[in-house]
Amino acid sequence: MYPNSRVWSALKPVLPALGLLLACPPPVARAADEGPLSPTALVATKDGRSLFIACATGNRVLRFDIVENRVVATIPMTDPPLGLALAADGLQIFVTCAAPESKVCLVDVAKNQVTGSLPAGHTAMAPVASPDGKTLYVCNRFNDEVSFLDLGTKKERRRVKVQREPVAAALTADGRFLLVANHLPNSPADADNVAAVVSVLDTAEGKVVKELRLPNGSGSLQDLRVSPDGKFAVVTHILSRFHLPTTQLDRGWMNTNAKTIIDLARMEIVNTVLLDNVDSGAANPWGVAWSADSATVVVAHAGTHDLSVVDFAAVLTRLAKLPAKIEDSKVADYNAASRIQTDVPNDLAFLVSIRQRLKLPAGDRGPRAVAIIGTKAYVANYFSDTLAVVDWAAPYPEWVSIPLAPKPVMSLARQGEFYFNDAGICFQGWQSCASCHPGEARVDGLNWDLLNDGIGNPKNTKSMLLAHRTPPAMSMGVRDTGEMAVRAGLRHILFTVQPDEVAGSIDEYLRSLKPVPSPILSDSALKKAAARGKQVFVRAACATCHPPESLFTDQRPYDVGTRGKFDKAADLFHTPTLVELWRTAPYLHDGSALTLRDVFAAHNPDDRHGKTSNLSPEELDDLCAYMLSL
Ligand code: HEC
Ligand code: HEC
């Protein structure tokens, strides 16, 4: 029906002669034989007539006309576009194209064309334009930094360090503070309190002035949005009950799914509200959007494929009624689920009657972004390449589902990626594999007490990268292969029995994962340190157990002096791979070492874990740089 991309690129050289064609770009979204689009971010134009849709794996931005209900333009990008923002004057959109050295493409809204670009860091996302039109803020996810880009000079003005993997950001109405959601916690995992923070940056001073710590167990932050009236921000995240043994799922025993409300005048957390129902989880909360009157908040649940439409005004009223402490003189209100403010983050009934859960049609899977125009929510569905629309204010809200491209034919690996992110295969929809293995099946930074190696000995979540190539699986090697670990995960963590096709496709997905180049490699000083560190690695005899030629693991069990307080005297741990260490903190089987330096400075008694006591501080730094470069 449409010219495919090969025809299009063949046409390109003669395009100057075909000025007319350029002025009227073809509405091609994807030819049937291409890979998936994976829509992942949305932004509406000022007039509310169009939506731009960033397609992460389709390397393009689509323009969707909401009156004609169709894609009217396709803007190709060279790298995966992960984020979109509208300029203050509404004339441009900013598209963050993610790569180890990312670019922000400037797109002219009238012409649907890229007109220039700005440099950004590693895996740029979540662009935010300042109201004065002078600055663009961009999260460089894998540098743990936010770039301040000067829109006048088209240069970077400064970078500000935040905690870990910034993935979402929003400005206060006056442009004074930028709130940044850190995807993961940044602490040792054997601590009692482990939680991600929202960093608050003063944009004039260019530094972090406050950190808002979410409740214990908070992580996998995905989106953060400020209300149009400028009073509140909402951030979506998972609230993990990592202190409990993973014996069951009922009532959110392992993972619950939440939004935290921030009061922007006080710059304080108001409270954390669970989005689950008592008998059905609302897994993997992702995109957030506000209605124009700030009275409604909509959250997309990427794992359970539904939408929460929350009466925000009613939430505030309900929260305001709760005292900080139980007052003895008062008779308890047994109709209220929470009695005091601190009950709320554990209250699976808090939203009863003030929230609608709207299930997406069966053809719409993996909602990750929401935009609101009027009382309509537009939802970008990552796995089905569709846009779903619903008018939540209608008496019986009905979905309209619009394909953005011919129905994708999923490869086996893509199907596996879908199941890995799908809480539809979990008992009561509480979690997906990605709830503990977020960010393309990596780590959540938490310790979990899985039962496969006994009870009472929590282990740090492992990355899936190379899991199938470095058997046995699990730090104590209790599963012979990655394949067995996948099947055990379905049965004992998601509490489900699935046809083997499901596990088989997950295997294929996990085998297809590729290491992301380390952020260290784009820093010339650190790159040099890493080269020196390679020699230290050899001298300290690390390669006997971590041979570089076989993925840095001999796959054998040892006692390298790292047993912690919950381990048994005979416990041995399997040598892990060192590939992508830069991304998988904290370290060791119990996550007791926050940094690689800690692995050796604090957890290597009598040089049982490589000869490191004789290394100078500089040599140790070099060794760490090397490991972080892998
Ligand atoms: C509640 C959190 C949680 C959930 C949900 C979860 N995992 Fe894990 N997973 C872990 C932890 C913790 C470990 C490391 C355990 C250890 O080292 O003993 C792990 C380890 C693994 C490993 C072994 C990796 C290696 O290299 O040794 C595989 C494979 C795995 N998980 C697959 C899955 C799959 C597939 C799912 C979904 C069916 C899943 N996990 C869901 C927490 C979780
Ligand atoms: C005798 C075998 C052996 C030697 C030698 C050895 N390692 Fe290890 N390494 C292990 C084992 C086993 C673990 C897992 C320990 C645990 O989880 O508690 C490990 C874990 C690690 C980790 C943590 C990885 C993670 O993902 O948590 C790092 C980093 C590491 N080793 C680096 C080194 C370096 C650098 C050297 C040389 C100074 C070295 N190792 C020498 C066996 C060894």
XYZ file of C-alpha atoms and ligand atoms in Angstrom:
716
model
C 0.000 0.000 0.000
C 2.753 2.450 0.975
C 6.174 2.761 -0.655
C 8.563 0.810 1.538
C 11.737 2.306 2.961
C 13.914 0.945 0.167
C 11.832 2.752 -2.424
C 11.954 5.829 -0.252
C 15.744 5.801 0.073
C 16.115 5.189 -3.634
C 14.024 8.296 -4.183
C 16.037 10.445 -1.823
C 18.829 11.506 -4.225
C 16.297 12.864 -6.707
C 14.197 14.542 -4.070
C 15.499 18.062 -4.546
C 13.945 17.843 -7.994
C 10.737 16.641 -6.447
C 10.160 19.592 -4.161
C 6.474 18.845 -4.065
C 7.007 15.405 -2.609
C 9.105 16.865 0.185
C 6.469 19.389 1.094
C 4.026 16.544 1.424
C 5.847 13.645 3.118
C 4.343 10.221 2.620
C 2.343 8.936 5.582
C 4.420 5.774 5.747
C 4.919 4.413 9.228
C 6.505 1.068 8.540
C 6.536 -1.461 5.782
C 5.120 -4.834 6.758
C 8.532 -6.522 6.546
C 10.308 -4.117 8.913
C 10.803 -4.577 12.654
C 8.509 -3.161 15.332
C 8.061 0.576 16.023
C 7.726 0.459 19.837
C 5.976 3.774 20.537
C 7.339 5.031 23.837
C 6.768 8.789 24.238
C 4.068 11.275 23.287
C 3.745 15.021 23.105
C 0.779 17.104 21.946
C 1.070 20.298 19.906
C -0.126 23.554 21.502
C -3.377 23.556 19.554
C -4.108 19.996 20.685
C -4.592 18.943 17.093
C -1.583 16.654 16.710
C 0.428 14.209 18.732
C 4.050 13.404 18.066
C 4.902 9.794 18.826
C 8.481 8.631 19.436
C 9.054 5.088 18.179
C 11.978 3.619 20.097
C 12.919 0.688 17.894
C 11.411 2.117 14.710
C 13.903 5.030 14.767
C 11.284 7.554 13.780
C 8.839 10.081 15.118
C 5.288 9.956 13.839
C 2.861 12.827 13.640
C -0.659 11.770 14.416
C -3.642 13.952 13.574
C -6.296 13.533 16.242
C -9.143 14.767 14.064
C -8.315 12.608 11.076
C -7.277 9.794 13.449
C -4.264 8.829 11.397
C -0.539 9.222 11.017
C 0.092 12.178 8.723
C 3.890 12.365 8.735
C 6.936 10.256 9.476
C 10.175 11.858 10.582
C 13.149 9.466 10.425
C 15.732 9.527 13.239
C 19.209 8.027 13.159
C 19.040 6.593 16.692
C 16.211 5.374 18.934
C 14.108 8.379 19.985
C 13.263 7.874 23.671
C 11.868 11.252 24.651
C 9.932 14.238 23.327
C 9.319 17.792 24.515
C 7.552 20.755 23.028
C 9.406 24.089 22.918
C 7.923 26.916 25.022
C 6.725 28.709 21.875
C 5.253 25.494 20.486
C 7.129 25.832 17.198
C 9.645 23.030 17.711
C 9.807 19.658 19.327
C 12.936 18.236 20.896
C 13.628 14.562 20.303
C 16.269 12.771 22.374
C 17.905 10.127 20.194
C 19.629 7.640 22.456
C 23.177 6.414 21.833
C 26.417 6.355 23.838
C 26.807 9.862 22.430
C 23.217 10.950 22.032
C 21.790 13.768 19.991
C 18.779 15.951 20.574
C 17.097 16.575 17.227
C 15.175 19.787 16.703
C 12.023 19.228 14.692
C 10.114 22.067 13.066
C 6.472 21.531 13.946
C 5.121 23.276 10.848
C 7.359 21.398 8.431
C 7.734 18.025 10.200
C 11.446 18.221 9.516
C 14.645 17.957 11.488
C 16.329 21.349 11.375
C 19.339 20.792 13.599
C 20.688 18.964 16.595
C 22.391 19.371 19.955
C 24.880 17.004 21.583
C 23.924 15.061 24.738
C 25.330 12.252 26.865
C 24.828 8.486 27.132
C 21.251 7.394 26.385
C 19.557 10.777 26.515
C 15.886 10.865 27.396
C 13.189 12.936 29.086
C 13.898 16.352 27.548
C 12.282 19.339 29.303
C 12.166 22.837 27.788
C 12.413 25.866 30.084
C 9.463 28.293 29.972
C 11.764 31.168 28.913
C 12.772 29.206 25.825
C 16.478 29.410 26.635
C 17.357 26.013 28.059
C 16.662 22.369 27.404
C 17.259 19.884 30.211
C 18.024 16.306 29.227
C 18.554 13.190 31.356
C 21.682 11.277 30.335
C 20.544 7.998 31.789
C 23.829 6.103 31.848
C 26.032 9.036 32.867
C 23.774 9.597 35.907
C 23.740 13.220 34.828
C 21.411 15.937 33.609
C 22.595 18.175 30.743
C 21.697 21.860 30.636
C 21.663 22.676 26.911
C 21.725 26.270 25.769
C 19.177 26.632 22.979
C 20.766 29.902 21.811
C 24.358 28.730 21.364
C 23.299 25.101 20.760
C 25.961 24.016 23.262
C 25.967 22.248 26.581
C 26.167 24.741 29.443
C 26.708 22.289 32.262
C 26.115 18.809 33.551
C 24.749 18.004 36.969
C 25.308 14.665 38.682
C 22.210 12.982 40.078
C 21.895 9.595 41.811
C 21.347 6.769 39.377
C 19.820 6.418 35.912
C 17.711 9.581 35.603
C 14.765 8.675 33.352
C 12.141 11.366 33.830
C 12.087 15.044 34.700
C 9.747 18.017 35.015
C 10.081 21.704 35.847
C 8.141 23.710 38.381
C 5.889 26.287 36.694
C 8.355 29.134 37.273
C 11.200 27.085 35.811
C 13.165 27.391 39.065
C 13.386 23.718 40.064
C 13.853 20.628 37.940
C 12.634 17.406 39.528
C 14.479 14.338 38.281
C 13.336 10.750 38.805
C 16.237 8.362 39.418
C 15.235 4.958 38.080
C 17.092 2.907 40.701
C 18.191 3.061 44.335
C 21.831 3.840 44.930
C 22.833 2.076 48.120
C 24.123 -1.277 49.345
C 21.287 -3.785 49.100
C 21.839 -5.355 52.516
C 20.824 -2.098 54.222
C 17.479 -1.916 56.034
C 16.295 0.998 53.950
C 16.828 0.933 50.197
C 14.938 3.386 48.013
C 15.349 5.564 44.957
C 15.143 9.351 45.243
C 13.788 12.250 43.248
C 16.584 14.814 42.838
C 15.579 18.473 43.003
C 17.853 20.735 40.959
C 17.977 24.496 41.320
C 18.196 25.512 37.672
C 19.839 28.888 38.332
C 22.506 27.468 40.615
C 22.863 24.355 38.507
C 23.026 21.943 41.409
C 21.031 19.439 43.394
C 19.502 21.236 46.362
C 17.350 18.458 47.764
C 16.675 14.762 47.479
C 13.190 13.444 48.085
C 13.543 9.905 49.325
C 10.658 7.627 48.386
C 9.404 4.983 50.848
C 11.607 1.995 51.623
C 11.625 -0.441 48.690
C 10.848 2.166 46.007
C 12.473 1.720 42.623
C 11.833 1.381 38.880
C 10.745 5.023 38.676
C 9.426 5.664 35.173
C 7.691 9.001 34.801
C 7.286 12.263 36.670
C 4.883 15.080 35.748
C 3.945 18.420 37.274
C 0.268 19.405 37.474
C -0.813 22.222 35.131
C -1.686 24.385 38.181
C 1.916 23.972 39.303
C 1.046 22.674 42.768
C 1.963 18.991 42.680
C 4.115 16.449 40.932
C 3.381 12.751 40.583
C 6.046 10.103 40.076
C 5.319 6.461 39.191
C 7.305 3.592 40.683
C 7.291 0.124 42.149
C 7.173 -0.330 45.906
C 8.953 -3.598 46.658
C 8.417 -5.572 49.836
C 11.941 -6.934 49.675
C 12.161 -7.736 53.385
C 9.675 -10.591 53.052
C 10.546 -14.079 51.808
C 9.059 -14.579 48.343
C 6.572 -17.225 49.437
C 3.427 -15.778 47.834
C 1.970 -12.885 45.891
C -1.398 -12.246 47.529
C -2.107 -8.686 48.645
C 1.061 -7.326 47.127
C 3.390 -9.517 49.174
C 6.342 -8.999 46.804
C 5.849 -5.976 44.581
C 3.212 -3.276 44.800
C 2.750 -0.497 42.283
C 2.548 3.108 43.320
C 2.556 6.782 42.653
C 4.130 9.288 44.989
C 2.727 12.791 45.285
C 5.067 15.743 45.798
C 3.911 19.129 47.126
C 5.910 21.632 45.084
C 5.397 24.666 47.357
C 6.895 22.803 50.313
C 9.058 20.577 48.090
C 8.088 17.610 50.236
C 6.530 14.223 49.617
C 2.839 14.264 50.531
C 2.371 10.496 50.487
C 2.649 7.347 48.387
C -0.562 5.814 47.102
C -0.828 2.238 45.847
C -2.431 1.738 42.450
C -3.176 -1.953 42.932
C -6.472 -3.434 44.035
C -6.479 -5.851 46.919
C -6.884 -8.841 44.595
C -5.382 -7.538 41.363
C -2.067 -5.823 40.917
C -1.581 -2.844 38.602
C 1.900 -3.828 37.532
C 4.654 -1.660 36.156
C 3.191 1.851 36.377
C 4.857 3.887 33.628
C 3.569 7.030 31.900
C 1.657 9.730 33.800
C -0.497 12.588 32.501
C -2.616 15.323 34.095
C -5.873 16.769 32.863
C -5.714 20.494 32.082
C -7.677 21.348 35.261
C -5.231 19.324 37.422
C -8.181 17.361 38.820
C -7.390 14.018 37.166
C -4.206 11.982 36.965
C -3.887 9.141 34.504
C -1.291 6.390 34.905
C -0.480 3.698 32.341
C 0.232 0.223 33.705
C 2.677 -1.318 31.266
C 2.503 -4.769 32.906
C -1.258 -5.170 33.286
C -2.184 -3.255 30.121
C -4.619 -0.878 31.717
C -5.024 2.702 32.785
C -5.713 4.185 36.201
C -7.838 7.313 36.007
C -7.519 8.870 39.440
C -9.687 11.627 40.868
C -6.749 13.616 42.202
C -8.876 16.179 44.003
C -10.526 13.337 45.928
C -7.122 11.838 46.752
C -6.068 15.139 48.315
C -9.282 15.336 50.334
C -8.832 11.783 51.573
C -5.192 12.378 52.488
C -5.977 15.641 54.278
C -8.359 13.846 56.647
C -5.687 11.529 58.008
C -3.855 12.483 61.199
C -0.131 11.861 61.603
C -0.677 9.775 64.755
C -3.506 7.738 66.210
C -5.438 9.947 68.577
C -6.697 7.828 71.470
C -9.690 10.025 72.106
C -11.051 9.435 68.591
C -13.227 6.501 67.699
C -11.672 4.599 64.809
C -13.432 5.016 61.461
C -13.768 1.427 60.300
C -15.014 2.520 56.904
C -11.721 4.198 56.157
C -8.945 1.893 54.983
C -6.084 3.994 56.356
C -6.265 5.414 59.876
C -3.111 7.531 59.803
C -0.859 9.002 57.124
C 1.785 6.281 57.368
C -0.825 3.574 56.638
C -1.342 4.878 53.110
C 1.696 3.306 51.353
C 0.439 -0.109 52.541
C -3.224 0.462 51.820
C -4.546 -1.510 48.848
C -7.976 0.063 49.278
C -7.042 3.727 49.427
C -8.273 4.486 45.905
C -11.547 2.560 46.218
C -14.316 4.606 44.540
C -12.023 7.452 43.450
C -10.219 5.663 40.650
C -11.348 3.883 37.489
C -9.231 1.120 36.042
C -9.740 0.965 32.310
C -8.548 -2.234 30.701
C -7.038 -1.769 27.253
C -8.470 -3.793 24.351
C -6.760 -7.144 23.814
C -4.893 -5.784 20.796
C -3.197 -3.018 22.789
C -0.223 -4.239 24.790
C 2.451 -2.507 26.839
C 1.146 1.029 27.476
C 4.153 3.221 28.317
C 3.143 6.798 27.560
C -0.056 8.782 28.025
C -1.087 12.199 26.773
C -4.327 13.959 27.613
C -6.285 16.215 25.303
C -9.578 17.352 26.827
C -11.026 14.317 28.594
C -9.400 11.897 26.186
C -6.374 9.849 27.103
C -4.056 8.806 24.258
C -1.968 5.787 25.132
C 1.145 4.621 23.258
C 1.424 0.852 23.334
C 4.986 -0.386 23.061
C 4.404 -3.981 22.043
C 1.391 -3.668 19.743
C 2.473 -0.552 17.790
C -0.909 1.002 18.487
C -2.341 4.179 19.888
C -5.407 3.625 22.064
C -7.829 6.422 22.851
C -10.468 6.627 25.558
C -12.784 9.354 26.824
C -12.637 8.625 30.544
C -15.424 11.061 31.371
C -17.960 9.172 29.257
C -20.553 7.192 31.271
C -19.242 3.968 29.684
C -15.737 4.740 28.447
C -14.988 2.915 25.229
C -11.607 2.433 23.655
C -10.703 3.183 20.081
C -7.544 1.441 18.990
C -5.511 2.772 16.086
C -2.705 0.784 14.467
C 0.347 2.946 13.787
C 1.670 0.466 11.273
C 0.713 -2.902 9.821
C 0.280 -5.382 12.678
C 3.782 -6.336 13.806
C 4.903 -9.899 13.274
C 6.757 -10.589 16.486
C 10.048 -12.425 16.269
C 10.534 -15.074 18.951
C 12.870 -12.753 20.881
C 10.373 -9.899 20.716
C 7.643 -12.211 21.946
C 9.919 -13.143 24.832
C 10.538 -9.483 25.584
C 6.788 -9.027 25.695
C 6.253 -11.894 28.136
C 9.182 -10.689 30.258
C 7.334 -7.376 30.663
C 3.864 -8.919 30.905
C 2.160 -9.186 34.292
C -0.798 -10.753 32.486
C 0.995 -14.083 32.992
C 1.451 -13.457 36.729
C -0.968 -14.576 39.428
C -3.315 -11.581 39.951
C -1.095 -9.312 37.842
C 1.174 -8.196 40.675
C 4.430 -8.144 38.775
C 6.324 -9.119 35.649
C 9.870 -10.456 35.381
C 10.776 -6.837 34.573
C 9.514 -5.702 37.990
C 12.737 -7.069 39.515
C 14.771 -7.092 36.300
C 13.961 -3.629 34.870
C 15.707 -1.746 32.058
C 16.062 -4.497 29.426
C 16.237 -7.290 31.987
C 18.949 -5.911 34.244
C 18.808 -5.256 37.996
C 16.607 -3.469 40.541
C 19.397 -3.007 43.095
C 17.446 -4.955 45.742
C 17.997 -8.144 47.685
C 15.294 -10.782 47.506
C 14.895 -13.899 49.588
C 14.081 -16.408 46.846
C 13.355 -19.896 48.121
C 15.489 -21.830 45.642
C 18.510 -21.733 47.989
C 16.643 -21.921 51.294
C 14.905 -19.256 53.321
C 16.423 -16.346 55.229
C 19.393 -15.685 52.936
C 18.479 -12.843 50.553
C 20.404 -12.370 47.311
C 20.957 -9.370 45.109
C 19.042 -9.441 41.833
C 21.212 -10.525 38.915
C 21.262 -9.105 35.418
C 20.000 -11.362 32.642
C 22.804 -10.305 30.321
C 24.829 -13.498 29.581
C 22.735 -15.518 32.068
C 22.210 -18.213 29.439
C 25.879 -18.309 28.471
C 27.343 -18.600 31.964
C 25.614 -21.516 33.679
C 24.901 -22.470 36.377
C 22.408 -19.719 37.227
C 21.902 -17.878 40.543
C 24.782 -16.821 42.759
C 24.863 -20.211 44.459
C 24.393 -22.061 41.190
C 21.158 -23.693 42.364
C 19.762 -23.746 38.819
C 21.853 -25.713 36.353
C 21.081 -23.427 33.422
C 19.550 -20.083 32.540
C 16.707 -21.980 30.888
C 15.871 -23.735 34.141
C 15.990 -20.434 36.022
C 13.484 -18.936 33.577
C 11.032 -21.806 34.074
C 11.504 -21.737 37.832
C 10.914 -17.979 37.786
C 7.570 -18.399 36.053
C 6.433 -21.057 38.490
C 7.856 -19.838 41.770
C 8.011 -16.058 41.374
C 5.089 -15.280 39.078
C 3.167 -18.291 40.491
C 1.945 -19.327 37.083
C 2.106 -22.324 34.795
C 2.567 -21.426 31.157
C 3.010 -23.384 27.946
C 6.700 -23.942 27.200
C 6.464 -21.491 24.278
C 6.373 -18.682 26.834
C 9.586 -19.777 28.556
C 11.169 -20.608 25.191
C 10.547 -17.122 23.876
C 11.882 -15.559 27.092
C 15.052 -17.638 26.645
C 15.390 -16.287 23.123
C 14.910 -12.707 24.313
C 17.444 -13.056 27.112
C 19.960 -14.657 24.750
C 19.521 -11.719 22.382
C 20.569 -9.097 24.954
C 23.729 -7.201 24.039
C 25.993 -5.325 26.434
C 25.618 -1.550 26.252
C 28.975 0.239 25.789
C 30.211 1.626 29.102
C 29.874 5.380 29.699
C 33.534 5.311 30.767
C 34.572 4.780 27.158
C 33.545 8.297 26.169
C 35.743 9.869 28.872
C 39.359 9.929 27.673
C 40.945 10.149 31.154
C 38.915 7.220 32.445
C 39.599 5.282 29.272
C 43.325 5.650 29.938
C 42.851 4.624 33.565
C 40.960 1.559 32.344
C 43.867 0.622 30.056
C 46.262 0.807 33.039
C 43.744 -1.101 35.155
C 43.838 -3.971 32.689
C 47.482 -4.558 33.670
C 46.553 -4.481 37.356
C 43.847 -7.069 36.655
C 46.507 -9.368 35.215
C 49.036 -8.708 38.016
C 46.456 -9.322 40.746
C 45.639 -12.714 39.204
C 41.983 -11.852 38.757
C 41.944 -13.645 35.427
C 42.371 -17.072 37.023
C 38.698 -16.965 37.952
C 37.565 -14.146 35.649
C 39.282 -15.092 32.356
C 38.621 -12.317 29.793
C 38.473 -14.850 26.941
C 35.465 -16.629 28.470
C 33.201 -13.753 29.471
C 35.223 -13.107 32.647
C 33.975 -16.188 34.479
C 35.248 -19.712 35.018
C 31.696 -20.615 36.119
C 32.994 -22.297 39.280
C 32.046 -21.941 42.968
C 34.433 -20.449 45.572
C 34.709 -19.009 49.005
C 36.366 -15.666 48.362
C 35.675 -14.383 51.863
C 32.427 -12.636 50.996
C 29.982 -14.551 53.202
C 27.581 -12.246 54.985
C 25.530 -12.514 58.140
C 22.737 -14.521 56.512
C 24.940 -17.073 54.732
C 25.785 -20.538 55.998
C 29.363 -21.572 56.773
C 29.499 -23.933 53.794
C 27.998 -21.549 51.219
C 29.994 -21.080 48.016
C 29.318 -18.491 45.348
C 29.766 -18.880 41.622
C 32.153 -16.555 39.835
C 29.982 -13.980 38.066
C 30.762 -12.412 34.705
C 32.204 -8.894 34.912
C 30.603 -7.670 31.686
C 28.510 -4.508 32.159
C 29.476 -4.119 35.821
C 29.057 -0.353 35.358
C 25.324 -0.957 35.259
C 24.718 -3.572 37.933
C 25.593 -2.069 41.329
C 25.454 -2.973 44.140
C 27.908 -5.889 44.011
C 28.466 -9.361 45.460
C 25.797 -12.005 46.033
C 24.222 -9.983 48.838
C 24.663 -6.525 47.303
C 26.772 -5.508 50.299
C 29.279 -3.523 48.208
C 27.881 -0.330 46.690
C 30.977 0.330 44.586
C 33.675 -1.811 43.043
C 36.143 -0.136 45.374
C 34.093 -1.486 48.303
C 34.372 -5.023 46.885
C 38.097 -4.884 47.568
C 38.513 -2.197 50.224
C 35.829 -3.568 52.545
C 35.061 -7.149 51.510
C 38.375 -8.813 50.658
C 39.787 -10.243 53.894
C 43.299 -11.758 53.645
C 43.386 -11.218 49.879
C 41.119 -14.194 49.374
C 39.436 -12.395 46.503
C 42.499 -11.557 44.383
C 45.669 -9.880 45.634
C 44.545 -6.321 46.241
C 45.935 -5.323 49.668
C 49.278 -4.382 48.120
C 47.713 -2.094 45.498
C 48.177 1.655 45.817
C 44.968 3.753 45.865
C 45.782 4.812 42.280
C 46.185 1.220 41.142
C 42.889 0.322 42.767
C 41.217 3.256 40.986
C 42.636 2.044 37.680
C 41.472 -1.500 38.373
C 37.965 -0.206 39.093
C 38.000 1.918 35.924
C 38.926 -1.200 33.952
C 36.104 -3.206 35.460
C 33.672 -0.369 34.835
C 34.718 -0.269 31.193
C 33.760 -3.870 30.406
C 10.902 -10.687 43.105
C 11.995 -10.332 42.233
C 12.228 -11.170 41.008
C 11.338 -11.443 40.001
C 9.894 -11.000 39.872
C 12.067 -12.218 39.039
N 13.355 -12.409 39.433
Fe 14.813 -13.355 38.408
N 16.104 -13.089 39.929
C 15.816 -12.410 41.092
C 16.954 -12.486 41.976
C 17.049 -11.880 43.373
C 17.946 -13.254 41.325
C 19.344 -13.654 41.849
C 19.187 -14.794 42.811
C 20.486 -15.446 43.234
O 21.545 -14.986 42.857
O 20.413 -16.458 43.931
C 17.365 -13.609 40.026
C 18.032 -14.382 39.074
C 17.474 -14.758 37.866
C 18.168 -15.553 36.867
C 19.604 -16.106 36.967
C 20.612 -15.156 36.395
C 22.033 -15.671 36.497
O 22.855 -15.234 35.691
O 22.338 -16.475 37.362
C 17.302 -15.706 35.821
C 17.569 -16.431 34.523
C 16.078 -15.027 36.181
N 16.231 -14.454 37.422
C 14.964 -14.950 35.361
C 13.758 -14.412 35.756
C 12.557 -14.506 34.972
C 12.442 -15.158 33.604
C 11.572 -13.902 35.694
C 10.094 -13.830 35.357
C 9.492 -15.121 35.128
C 12.175 -13.418 36.921
N 13.501 -13.747 36.924
C 11.479 -12.713 37.885
C 14.640 -11.738 41.388
C 13.491 -11.790 40.638
C 39.257 -17.578 43.337
C 38.463 -17.055 42.242
C 38.401 -15.536 42.108
C 39.438 -14.657 41.955
C 40.919 -14.940 41.939
C 38.837 -13.363 41.767
N 37.478 -13.472 41.811
Fe 36.170 -11.947 41.627
N 34.669 -13.179 42.160
C 34.792 -14.518 42.443
C 33.579 -14.994 43.039
C 33.296 -16.416 43.501
C 32.715 -13.890 43.131
C 31.309 -13.862 43.731
C 31.395 -13.459 45.197
C 30.083 -13.122 45.827
O 29.103 -12.964 45.110
O 30.031 -12.993 47.060
C 33.437 -12.771 42.560
C 32.871 -11.494 42.429
C 33.549 -10.443 41.870
C 32.983 -9.140 41.647
C 31.545 -8.722 41.945
C 30.723 -8.906 40.706
C 29.253 -8.668 40.895
O 28.558 -8.609 39.882
O 28.770 -8.548 42.026
C 33.967 -8.368 41.093
C 33.827 -6.934 40.670
C 35.147 -9.190 40.982
N 34.854 -10.437 41.448
C 36.337 -8.756 40.474
C 37.538 -9.435 40.707
C 38.849 -8.849 40.577
C 39.124 -7.441 40.112
C 39.732 -9.794 40.953
C 41.231 -9.636 41.092
C 41.646 -8.637 42.053
C 38.983 -10.984 41.276
N 37.654 -10.731 41.145
C 39.532 -12.191 41.614
C 35.895 -15.288 42.182
C 37.176 -14.778 42.044
